[in-house]
XYZ file of C-alpha atoms in Angstrom:
702
model
C 16.941 -24.637 2.731
C 14.821 -25.991 -0.116
C 11.152 -26.496 0.722
C 8.487 -27.659 -1.716
C 6.579 -24.629 -3.015
C 3.301 -26.011 -1.738
C 4.729 -25.554 1.760
C 5.746 -21.921 1.127
C 3.674 -18.959 2.340
C 4.315 -15.330 1.391
C 2.111 -13.316 3.692
C 1.658 -9.766 4.892
C 0.341 -8.529 8.219
C -1.637 -5.317 7.941
C -3.932 -3.274 10.150
C -5.069 0.138 11.263
C -2.617 1.834 13.602
C -2.708 0.486 17.199
C -4.612 -2.682 16.295
C -1.650 -4.740 17.562
C -0.094 -5.674 14.236
C 3.576 -5.616 15.233
C 2.784 -7.189 18.639
C 1.100 -10.090 16.808
C 4.056 -10.432 14.415
C 6.510 -10.539 17.313
C 4.513 -13.402 18.878
C 4.555 -15.299 15.586
C 8.354 -14.990 15.469
C 8.629 -16.184 19.064
C 6.340 -19.214 18.758
C 7.953 -20.284 15.484
C 11.312 -20.270 17.284
C 12.920 -17.503 15.257
C 13.367 -15.283 18.312
C 14.050 -16.462 21.857
C 12.304 -13.620 23.644
C 9.170 -11.707 22.836
C 9.951 -8.273 21.452
C 7.666 -5.600 22.829
C 6.620 -2.478 20.953
C 6.235 -0.476 24.163
C 9.839 -0.990 25.263
C 11.292 -0.484 21.786
C 12.495 -4.084 21.506
C 10.325 -5.268 18.607
C 12.349 -7.145 15.995
C 10.326 -5.797 13.077
C 10.313 -2.161 14.272
C 14.075 -1.693 13.976
C 14.200 1.987 12.954
C 14.929 4.461 15.768
C 11.877 6.481 14.715
C 9.696 3.342 14.998
C 11.001 2.488 18.449
C 10.523 6.037 19.742
C 6.971 6.400 18.404
C 5.803 2.829 18.884
C 4.568 2.644 15.281
C 5.661 0.820 12.132
C 7.028 3.142 9.446
C 8.657 0.868 6.908
C 7.667 -2.647 5.893
C 10.073 -5.273 7.210
C 10.584 -8.733 5.725
C 11.517 -11.847 7.666
C 11.532 -15.610 7.091
C 10.504 -18.217 9.642
C 9.333 -21.857 9.748
C 6.370 -23.687 11.303
C 5.521 -27.372 11.691
C 1.908 -28.228 10.905
C 0.738 -31.846 10.767
C 4.400 -32.980 10.925
C 5.232 -30.941 7.832
C 7.682 -28.044 7.889
C 6.409 -24.850 6.234
C 8.385 -21.780 5.225
C 6.684 -18.465 5.960
C 7.932 -15.186 4.476
C 6.337 -12.391 6.505
C 6.108 -8.711 5.668
C 4.998 -6.482 8.540
C 3.478 -3.288 7.158
C 2.738 0.160 8.655
C -0.695 1.058 9.986
C -0.402 4.832 9.652
C -1.973 6.234 6.501
C 1.102 8.399 5.721
C 3.019 5.192 4.983
C 0.328 3.340 3.048
C 2.770 3.000 0.126
C 4.518 0.293 2.162
C 1.262 -1.666 2.298
C 0.540 -1.130 -1.404
C 3.875 -2.414 -2.654
C 3.885 -5.334 -0.236
C 0.416 -6.553 -1.213
C 1.457 -6.455 -4.878
C 3.881 -9.345 -4.309
C 2.193 -11.329 -1.514
C 0.095 -14.468 -1.835
C -1.976 -13.947 1.315
C -2.490 -11.600 4.223
C -3.597 -11.420 7.840
C -5.865 -8.452 8.471
C -5.795 -7.550 12.159
C -8.693 -5.724 13.770
C -8.959 -4.282 17.253
C -11.763 -5.970 19.205
C -12.792 -2.538 20.484
C -12.165 -0.268 17.492
C -13.352 -2.767 14.864
C -13.062 -1.773 11.220
C -11.244 1.574 11.248
C -10.354 3.886 8.321
C -6.961 2.416 7.494
C -8.506 -1.060 7.726
C -10.790 -0.070 4.849
C -7.853 1.292 2.828
C -5.864 -1.912 3.316
C -8.891 -3.984 2.341
C -9.295 -2.040 -0.912
C -5.597 -2.518 -1.672
C -5.866 -6.262 -1.035
C -8.930 -6.455 -3.290
C -6.992 -4.633 -6.006
C -4.325 -7.346 -6.063
C -6.738 -10.262 -5.315
C -4.966 -11.212 -2.096
C -6.787 -13.815 0.052
C -7.109 -12.883 3.738
C -7.561 -14.244 7.220
C -9.009 -11.842 9.794
C -7.661 -11.833 13.346
C -9.662 -9.940 15.972
C -7.013 -8.864 18.472
C -7.187 -7.286 21.925
C -10.007 -9.498 23.195
C -8.755 -8.707 26.695
C -9.526 -4.986 26.312
C -12.491 -3.313 27.970
C -15.305 -3.076 25.424
C -14.097 -6.035 23.308
C -16.855 -7.264 21.003
C -15.888 -10.153 18.707
C -19.298 -10.636 17.066
C -19.590 -6.861 16.590
C -16.287 -6.800 14.666
C -17.371 -9.768 12.514
C -20.533 -7.835 11.654
C -18.480 -4.726 10.763
C -16.227 -6.787 8.460
C -19.320 -7.914 6.582
C -21.058 -4.552 6.446
C -18.159 -2.128 5.967
C -15.871 -4.332 3.877
C -18.526 -6.315 1.984
C -16.768 -9.542 2.909
C -18.272 -12.895 3.857
C -16.733 -13.246 7.310
C -16.810 -16.823 8.649
C -15.767 -17.251 12.315
C -13.616 -20.364 12.838
C -13.396 -19.514 16.521
C -15.430 -17.752 19.155
C -13.915 -16.314 22.332
C -14.147 -17.833 25.792
C -14.831 -14.808 27.939
C -13.933 -11.219 27.115
C -12.075 -8.296 28.610
C -10.302 -9.401 31.818
C -12.119 -12.784 31.674
C -10.737 -13.719 28.238
C -8.888 -17.042 28.636
C -9.071 -18.795 25.290
C -11.128 -19.691 22.216
C -13.522 -22.355 21.009
C -12.251 -24.025 17.835
C -15.399 -24.552 15.774
C -13.714 -27.002 13.384
C -12.332 -29.227 16.164
C -15.398 -28.469 18.315
C -13.074 -28.071 21.277
C -12.071 -25.307 23.686
C -8.458 -24.098 23.645
C -7.507 -22.689 27.034
C -4.178 -21.038 27.797
C -2.451 -21.568 31.131
C -2.963 -18.360 33.115
C 0.164 -19.004 35.195
C 2.402 -19.314 32.121
C 2.931 -15.754 30.909
C 4.852 -16.957 27.830
C 1.690 -18.377 26.232
C 3.470 -21.630 25.402
C 1.150 -23.812 27.473
C -2.417 -24.435 26.333
C -4.807 -27.352 26.302
C -7.627 -28.623 24.107
C -10.592 -29.246 26.400
C -14.274 -29.948 26.267
C -16.368 -26.857 25.614
C -17.535 -25.332 28.926
C -21.206 -25.944 29.617
C -22.131 -22.249 29.531
C -20.692 -21.920 25.999
C -22.133 -25.080 24.430
C -25.274 -23.461 23.029
C -23.358 -20.538 21.479
C -20.693 -22.870 20.094
C -23.348 -25.109 18.549
C -25.028 -22.121 16.900
C -21.813 -20.870 15.304
C -20.565 -24.334 14.350
C -23.873 -25.021 12.642
C -23.459 -21.807 10.621
C -19.911 -22.869 9.713
C -20.924 -26.380 8.625
C -23.839 -24.993 6.605
C -21.517 -22.526 4.897
C -19.060 -25.317 4.061
C -21.809 -27.586 2.718
C -23.060 -24.873 0.364
C -19.726 -24.879 -1.488
C -19.941 -28.509 -2.599
C -22.988 -30.341 -3.927
C -21.952 -33.706 -2.479
C -21.311 -32.115 0.922
C -24.735 -30.469 0.824
C -26.282 -33.901 0.251
C -24.282 -35.307 3.148
C -25.353 -32.425 5.346
C -29.036 -32.824 4.515
C -28.844 -36.544 5.313
C -26.838 -36.045 8.501
C -25.524 -32.589 9.623
C -22.790 -34.319 11.645
C -21.455 -36.372 8.736
C -19.098 -33.717 7.344
C -15.572 -34.482 8.558
C -12.952 -32.075 9.884
C -10.761 -32.787 6.834
C -13.602 -31.949 4.443
C -14.283 -28.705 6.289
C -10.634 -27.641 6.156
C -10.374 -28.447 2.438
C -13.443 -26.395 1.522
C -12.543 -23.467 3.808
C -9.107 -23.344 2.227
C -10.497 -23.375 -1.325
C -13.066 -20.694 -0.519
C -10.398 -18.529 1.141
C -7.998 -18.836 -1.789
C -10.674 -17.930 -4.341
C -11.710 -14.907 -2.188
C -15.202 -16.246 -1.486
C -14.858 -16.105 2.304
C -12.679 -14.568 5.005
C -12.003 -16.881 7.977
C -12.078 -15.010 11.287
C -10.060 -15.889 14.388
C -9.531 -14.071 17.666
C -7.101 -13.657 20.525
C -4.952 -11.275 22.510
C -1.398 -10.900 21.258
C -0.406 -8.858 24.315
C -1.619 -11.675 26.615
C -0.099 -14.369 24.350
C -3.461 -15.985 23.625
C -4.564 -17.258 20.226
C -1.322 -16.951 18.253
C -0.485 -20.639 17.671
C -3.891 -21.391 16.082
C -3.399 -18.277 13.933
C -0.078 -19.659 12.627
C -1.785 -22.984 11.938
C -4.385 -21.090 9.912
C -1.685 -19.336 7.876
C -0.337 -22.623 6.537
C -3.755 -24.303 6.511
C -5.885 -21.710 4.685
C -3.710 -19.113 2.940
C -2.415 -19.901 -0.558
C 1.023 -21.063 -1.597
C 2.688 -19.758 -4.783
C 1.297 -22.698 -6.758
C -2.256 -21.741 -5.778
C -1.761 -18.299 -7.286
C -1.082 -19.872 -10.676
C 0.973 -18.659 -13.611
C 2.466 -15.195 -13.828
C 1.128 -13.131 -16.701
C 3.550 -10.688 -18.266
C 4.164 -8.897 -21.552
C 7.081 -9.522 -23.883
C 8.069 -5.907 -24.706
C 9.631 -6.930 -28.040
C 6.530 -8.661 -29.393
C 3.869 -7.029 -27.155
C 2.410 -10.500 -26.600
C 1.234 -12.072 -23.347
C 3.503 -14.577 -21.631
C 2.414 -17.150 -19.026
C 5.080 -18.444 -16.670
C 4.467 -21.127 -14.080
C 5.974 -20.713 -10.583
C 8.689 -23.263 -11.341
C 12.487 -23.113 -11.274
C 12.678 -24.595 -14.771
C 10.843 -21.583 -16.248
C 12.460 -18.376 -17.482
C 13.313 -15.794 -14.811
C 10.690 -13.222 -13.862
C 10.830 -11.067 -10.759
C 9.391 -7.799 -9.509
C 11.283 -5.267 -7.391
C 8.808 -4.037 -4.783
C 11.055 -2.019 -2.508
C 14.406 -0.196 -2.463
C 16.311 0.320 0.807
C 19.733 1.758 1.600
C 21.978 -0.300 3.866
C 25.030 1.344 5.497
C 27.223 -1.667 4.653
C 25.885 -3.071 1.385
C 24.496 0.080 -0.216
C 21.317 -0.246 -2.277
C 19.123 -3.278 -1.448
C 16.446 -4.240 -3.961
C 13.637 -6.355 -2.454
C 12.498 -8.890 -5.016
C 9.642 -11.366 -5.459
C 10.651 -14.099 -7.886
C 7.649 -15.445 -9.787
C 9.389 -17.958 -12.030
C 12.853 -19.381 -12.662
C 15.677 -18.726 -10.242
C 18.336 -16.107 -9.648
C 21.875 -16.976 -8.558
C 24.374 -14.716 -6.847
C 26.835 -13.434 -9.464
C 24.420 -13.914 -12.376
C 23.453 -11.246 -14.911
C 19.854 -10.023 -15.130
C 17.977 -7.797 -17.589
C 16.021 -4.739 -16.419
C 13.100 -4.277 -18.786
C 12.678 -0.595 -17.875
C 16.274 0.458 -18.494
C 16.899 -2.158 -21.224
C 20.231 -2.854 -19.546
C 21.987 -5.901 -18.148
C 23.410 -5.760 -14.620
C 25.180 -8.227 -12.369
C 23.722 -9.364 -9.050
C 26.626 -9.452 -6.630
C 24.856 -10.898 -3.555
C 21.490 -12.282 -2.488
C 20.039 -12.047 1.015
C 17.249 -13.566 2.999
C 16.012 -10.702 5.149
C 15.649 -10.688 8.907
C 14.160 -7.227 9.510
C 17.220 -4.931 9.146
C 19.674 -7.842 9.117
C 20.676 -10.025 6.194
C 21.461 -13.703 5.832
C 23.515 -14.355 2.701
C 22.146 -17.080 0.380
C 23.313 -18.424 -2.967
C 20.066 -18.181 -4.890
C 16.428 -17.167 -4.780
C 13.866 -19.275 -6.600
C 10.319 -19.118 -7.919
C 7.764 -18.284 -5.261
C 10.286 -16.742 -2.855
C 11.141 -13.273 -1.564
C 14.603 -11.860 -0.916
C 16.898 -8.887 -1.419
C 19.650 -8.408 -3.994
C 22.707 -6.161 -4.109
C 24.763 -4.821 -6.982
C 22.203 -3.131 -9.229
C 22.945 0.555 -9.764
C 19.976 1.720 -11.824
C 17.006 0.128 -10.090
C 13.573 1.439 -9.009
C 10.509 0.133 -7.232
C 8.285 -1.610 -9.789
C 11.108 -2.755 -12.108
C 10.805 -6.174 -13.754
C 13.926 -8.358 -13.783
C 14.239 -11.112 -16.355
C 16.609 -12.678 -18.895
C 17.706 -10.489 -21.844
C 16.999 -13.409 -24.187
C 13.503 -13.684 -22.745
C 12.509 -10.159 -21.617
C 9.352 -9.712 -19.615
C 7.301 -6.843 -18.260
C 5.145 -7.506 -15.201
C 2.344 -5.280 -13.990
C 4.040 -2.570 -11.983
C 2.923 -0.830 -8.789
C 0.984 2.421 -8.841
C 1.567 4.970 -6.103
C -0.459 7.972 -4.962
C 0.891 11.458 -5.582
C 2.157 13.489 -2.589
C -0.329 15.940 -1.098
C 1.877 18.018 1.215
C 5.154 19.853 0.697
C 7.612 21.852 2.755
C 10.664 23.931 1.863
C 13.948 22.837 3.432
C 17.548 24.025 3.303
C 20.772 22.900 4.898
C 21.815 25.015 7.893
C 25.482 25.025 6.856
C 27.142 25.362 3.465
C 29.062 22.158 4.092
C 25.789 20.221 4.222
C 24.359 21.479 0.913
C 25.882 18.693 -1.188
C 25.195 16.088 1.517
C 21.541 17.187 1.572
C 21.152 16.612 -2.155
C 22.646 13.100 -1.907
C 20.497 12.193 1.108
C 17.291 13.352 -0.576
C 18.175 11.359 -3.683
C 18.631 8.169 -1.650
C 15.441 8.716 0.353
C 13.368 9.347 -2.790
C 14.732 6.111 -4.282
C 13.466 4.233 -1.226
C 10.037 5.866 -1.123
C 8.078 6.494 -4.354
C 5.613 8.764 -2.499
C 8.428 11.067 -1.387
C 9.386 13.574 -4.063
C 11.977 16.335 -4.284
C 11.653 19.412 -6.496
C 13.043 22.916 -6.825
C 10.833 25.998 -6.611
C 11.235 27.742 -10.000
C 10.961 31.228 -8.462
C 12.903 30.990 -5.216
C 15.253 28.101 -6.053
C 14.426 26.475 -2.731
C 14.257 22.715 -2.326
C 10.711 21.427 -1.794
C 10.135 17.981 -0.315
C 6.680 16.463 -0.750
C 4.982 13.514 0.918
C 1.733 11.989 2.121
C 1.320 13.974 5.335
C 2.894 15.823 8.248
C 4.210 12.657 9.935
C 5.690 11.386 6.662
C 7.750 14.575 6.181
C 8.626 14.723 9.881
C 10.143 11.234 9.656
C 12.067 12.147 6.496
C 13.614 15.215 8.142
C 14.392 13.206 11.274
C 16.120 10.512 9.187
C 18.270 13.119 7.445
C 19.453 14.331 10.828
C 20.089 10.911 12.363
C 21.262 8.838 9.403
C 23.028 11.505 7.349
C 23.957 14.000 10.092
C 22.322 16.926 8.255
C 20.624 19.749 10.139
C 17.813 21.362 8.143
C 15.693 24.475 8.378
C 12.148 24.023 7.162
C 9.320 26.307 6.083
C 5.612 26.044 6.671
C 3.689 23.147 5.068
C 2.444 23.676 1.519
C -0.608 21.877 0.234
C -0.044 20.086 -3.073
C -2.772 21.741 -5.130
C -3.579 20.601 -8.659
C -5.035 22.299 -11.723
C -7.667 20.996 -14.120
C -10.033 22.124 -16.881
C -13.822 22.006 -16.902
C -14.630 22.464 -20.608
C -13.387 21.540 -24.082
C -11.260 23.720 -26.330
C -10.204 23.119 -29.927
C -7.036 24.814 -31.157
C -4.949 24.932 -34.314
C -1.298 25.791 -33.770
C 1.007 26.921 -36.570
C 4.568 27.389 -35.408
C 7.000 29.122 -37.849
C 10.493 30.391 -37.282
C 13.034 31.493 -39.874
C 16.647 32.270 -39.034
C 18.300 32.510 -42.441
C 19.021 28.828 -42.845
C 16.833 25.907 -42.008
C 13.745 27.142 -40.218
C 11.227 25.660 -37.816
C 7.736 24.602 -38.846
C 4.891 22.720 -37.156
C 1.190 22.712 -37.872
C -1.420 20.664 -36.002
C -4.963 20.824 -34.625
C -6.078 19.236 -31.372
C -8.967 19.259 -28.915
C -8.379 19.454 -25.177
C -11.023 18.163 -22.764
C -11.360 16.899 -19.170
C -10.724 13.195 -18.575
C -13.969 11.311 -18.132
C -12.601 7.943 -16.995
C -10.847 9.006 -13.825
C -7.452 8.640 -15.429
C -4.580 10.603 -13.879
C -2.102 12.316 -16.165
C -2.264 12.779 -19.936
C -4.683 10.773 -22.047
C -3.338 11.291 -25.578
C -5.211 9.987 -28.630
C -3.831 10.294 -32.163
C -6.774 10.561 -34.579
C -4.736 11.659 -37.589
C -4.843 9.476 -40.685
C -2.703 8.827 -43.702
C 0.587 9.773 -42.042
C -0.153 13.496 -42.464
C 2.171 13.925 -39.487
C 5.088 11.456 -39.217
C 4.973 9.182 -36.159
C 8.143 10.612 -34.601
C 6.587 14.114 -34.822
C 3.413 12.795 -33.164
C 5.568 11.378 -30.351
C 7.229 14.799 -30.018
C 3.802 16.457 -29.717
C 2.812 14.016 -26.968
C 6.111 14.637 -25.173
C 5.578 18.402 -25.301
C 2.052 18.078 -23.897
C 3.191 15.733 -21.158
C 6.021 18.011 -20.013
C 3.649 20.999 -19.969
C 1.482 19.320 -17.356
C 4.020 19.931 -14.605
C 3.252 23.637 -14.477
C -0.302 24.949 -14.827
C -1.266 28.577 -15.586
C -3.262 29.304 -12.400
C -0.599 28.936 -9.752
C 2.142 26.884 -11.349
C 0.779 23.633 -9.918
C 0.803 20.252 -11.657
C -2.168 19.470 -13.874
C -4.138 16.549 -12.531
C -5.469 15.081 -15.756
C -6.359 16.102 -19.278
C -7.466 14.423 -22.496
C -6.025 15.562 -25.832
C -7.109 14.315 -29.236
C -4.775 15.107 -32.146
C -7.089 15.718 -35.092
C -5.142 17.131 -38.033
C -1.829 18.627 -39.045
C 0.838 19.260 -41.637
C 4.612 19.390 -41.877
C 7.347 20.800 -44.134
C 9.808 18.460 -45.782
C 12.784 20.689 -44.887
C 11.841 22.921 -41.953
C 9.915 20.446 -39.816
C 11.597 18.320 -37.185
C 10.656 16.707 -33.859
C 11.847 19.712 -31.848
C 9.579 22.075 -33.812
C 6.525 19.989 -32.950
C 7.579 19.624 -29.314
C 8.007 23.397 -28.887
C 4.685 24.050 -30.629
C 2.985 21.538 -28.317
C 4.281 23.288 -25.197
C 3.134 26.712 -26.421
C -0.276 25.532 -27.615
C -0.927 23.499 -24.449
C -0.825 26.621 -22.289
C -3.046 28.507 -24.739
C -5.688 25.781 -24.859
C -5.598 25.096 -21.118
C -6.131 28.760 -20.263
C -9.199 28.868 -22.577
C -10.787 25.645 -21.233
C -12.030 27.162 -17.966
C -9.206 26.033 -15.687
C -9.877 25.526 -11.981
C -7.827 24.946 -8.879
C -8.169 21.587 -7.095
C -7.372 20.952 -3.457
C -6.735 17.602 -1.736
C -9.646 16.408 0.385
C -9.111 14.100 3.355
C -11.416 11.430 4.718
C -11.564 11.942 8.459
C -12.900 9.704 11.187
C -13.136 11.108 14.697
C -14.091 9.199 17.834
C -15.345 11.478 20.619
C -17.349 11.314 23.837
C -20.972 12.202 23.074
C -20.805 15.285 25.336
C -18.191 16.805 22.982
C -20.093 16.026 19.768
C -21.429 19.551 19.206
C -17.974 21.125 19.583
C -16.443 18.650 17.131
C -19.102 19.300 14.476
C -18.779 23.083 14.927
C -15.011 22.753 14.510
C -15.452 20.762 11.288
C -17.763 23.455 9.931
C -15.077 26.085 10.561
C -12.640 23.942 8.587
C -14.963 23.691 5.554
C -15.626 20.074 6.496
C -18.670 18.045 5.415
C -20.157 15.569 7.893
C -21.027 12.333 6.065
C -22.294 10.169 8.884
C -22.142 9.117 12.509
C -21.979 5.800 14.325
C -22.435 4.773 17.942
C -19.516 2.891 19.488
C -20.140 2.135 23.140
C -20.037 5.480 24.994
C -18.479 7.264 22.019
C -19.680 8.771 18.770
C -17.736 8.181 15.577
C -17.976 11.003 13.038
C -17.081 10.512 9.378
C -16.308 13.632 7.394
C -14.505 15.084 4.407
C -12.273 18.089 5.050
C -9.721 20.042 2.950
C -6.136 19.142 3.772
C -5.275 22.835 4.162
C -7.618 22.982 7.155
C -6.258 19.957 9.003
C -2.913 21.277 10.224
C -2.698 21.016 13.977
C -5.983 19.140 14.188
C -4.705 16.454 16.566
C -3.773 19.122 19.137
C -7.099 20.936 18.708
C -8.998 17.661 19.112
C -7.235 16.917 22.385
C -8.288 20.354 23.655
C -11.922 19.962 22.548
C -12.279 16.491 24.101
C -9.972 16.883 27.128
C -7.671 14.288 25.637
C -10.371 11.606 25.197
C -10.925 11.941 21.456
C -8.870 10.406 18.661
C -8.833 10.772 14.903
C -7.464 9.352 11.697
C -7.241 10.846 8.243
C -6.347 9.649 4.793
C -6.300 11.236 1.364
C -9.603 10.834 -0.463
C -9.624 12.842 -3.698
C -9.039 16.223 -5.315
C -11.935 18.652 -5.420
C -12.517 22.104 -6.931
C -11.825 24.979 -4.559
C -15.105 26.866 -3.910
C -15.520 29.953 -6.105
C -16.047 32.220 -3.105
C -12.518 31.680 -1.820
C -10.581 30.637 -4.919
C -9.219 34.111 -5.789
C -8.019 34.906 -2.267
C -6.597 31.428 -1.954
C -4.664 31.708 -5.213
C -3.121 34.980 -4.061
C -2.237 33.420 -0.747
C -0.838 30.299 -2.398
C 1.353 32.325 -4.710
C 2.666 34.299 -1.786
C 3.521 31.168 0.150
C 4.758 29.316 -2.892
C 7.127 32.063 -3.823
C 8.185 32.788 -0.248
C 7.639 36.525 -0.597
């Protein structure tokens, strides 16, 4: 079905865990007519949570894509929705989704407000300049505070939150909302549990003063965005029309100036239809996002492509999934041009052409076959063998490289092995497929023990991986204790000249170069290599070999064999022999000299630090703080939330294992917590030596 691009919406729905994200999505699907019954998370019937692990745990693990349609002002709109996980272990799903979306709905719990994962999602959306609408859910819950959440959005997220609605009632008395643009009350029929019946009514007398206050703030905010509207407002505050308000709110939302805020209760089926209206009314279409900027890898020049079918093809693969029937599915956002089933595309990363056998419009874990996917749309393609998340697809006569997606490095590992010999080969194949799907899941082999190490973003992440291997691939695994993904770094500079000579009777080996190694100052991860040599004293292919040798050396540091987090190397001088020098000589010399220089630059061990937020009854506060102190945690602040205290802290990952269970004990089951990776930090000197010995023992399984 072809729909004008201005009536297309590519949106994501994101939130902290338990804010009601999937429940809201299920209501959107129901009211748009895509599903004929409301799928409930609690009974495992949610359309978007199709994985067994999601249904059992009541959480979203993998992002699911679906397409639906909505009529607004007699115009049919196409809405591509991606429902993303709320748990921090699966934040990669949010990251790669936001990279290709035009807009997003950020859902907040009316009781919990802005929670840790909410802040992470907000930062990710800022990174990719994604306009947002905020939806304050669970207004029927005890302790619901709409205005309090609006205030938190402004203070914690530094966003200009503009309420377009205010609630009518709260907690068990929540029955509807006041639409500040229409200046009307929207009340849902309490006897109709489906939420299909609602009426626009006059604002109840007891809410008129509050509604006037907030509508005045809204009108003033709108007037400030346009000079002519400000003049109108000053002459007559009631002269600004509904159409003018909507136009300005939409423009300000698209350019990230404001965040419209709505409210409701997805579980009680209140507030969803106005939310869908707001999606098509205020969030951008592909045309609003403008031209795609890419790089032509052959000329290294910028290319601007409009979101039109007549343009050259450009598309970004944002997710890989394995389907039992079709094999490898590549989820694709097409930015320009169009892609037909059976056509040949060019992968800029591999520099190879491949044929697209089929194209699908996704419906969670189901597929609807379509003939083509065009500019501004999202779909899935089949037939590509060598494909990864972040790959750019284009035409080989017009190659293009789009900005890829960056993913965090895993922070936790565990050793696994197949329980039977028959499963050894199956295990290797399963791990390969799972690592293709998830860029934050990595597989390696311990160099000392030969054991397989799987690494991910947390305990739940690895638990799900192991569970999937058992259920989807029928592989039983034994697993070791969790291993923290430590890193190594240097704290000082070291200059080194390396002369590598080797004679074996014939052609020998020779390499000679000088470099300075220093810590990265710009926060860059990995190798920052700068060639300062002049006059071609070292041929360019030898310089590339030096860089390659340095880069490969970073996988194994001298302290405990852990990856090196970051390092800066400046190549200063060098020499070569016309006969004995070759690329391999310089690569070998680089690997040898890297270890020498690193060991002399005051290397240190880094450990992953987690940001923790704990909500606890005030009576348990002292016990919680004492427990953090035992875990080498640092308390950074506290907030009052109703009858609870919220503690923010930083704590080493190595000290967080089993924390959820311990917290339940300390608070008699009333406390809850969330954690996410924050940064790497030097291990304190007082415990570094003992820790290294312990790490080596664990790492080598002695």
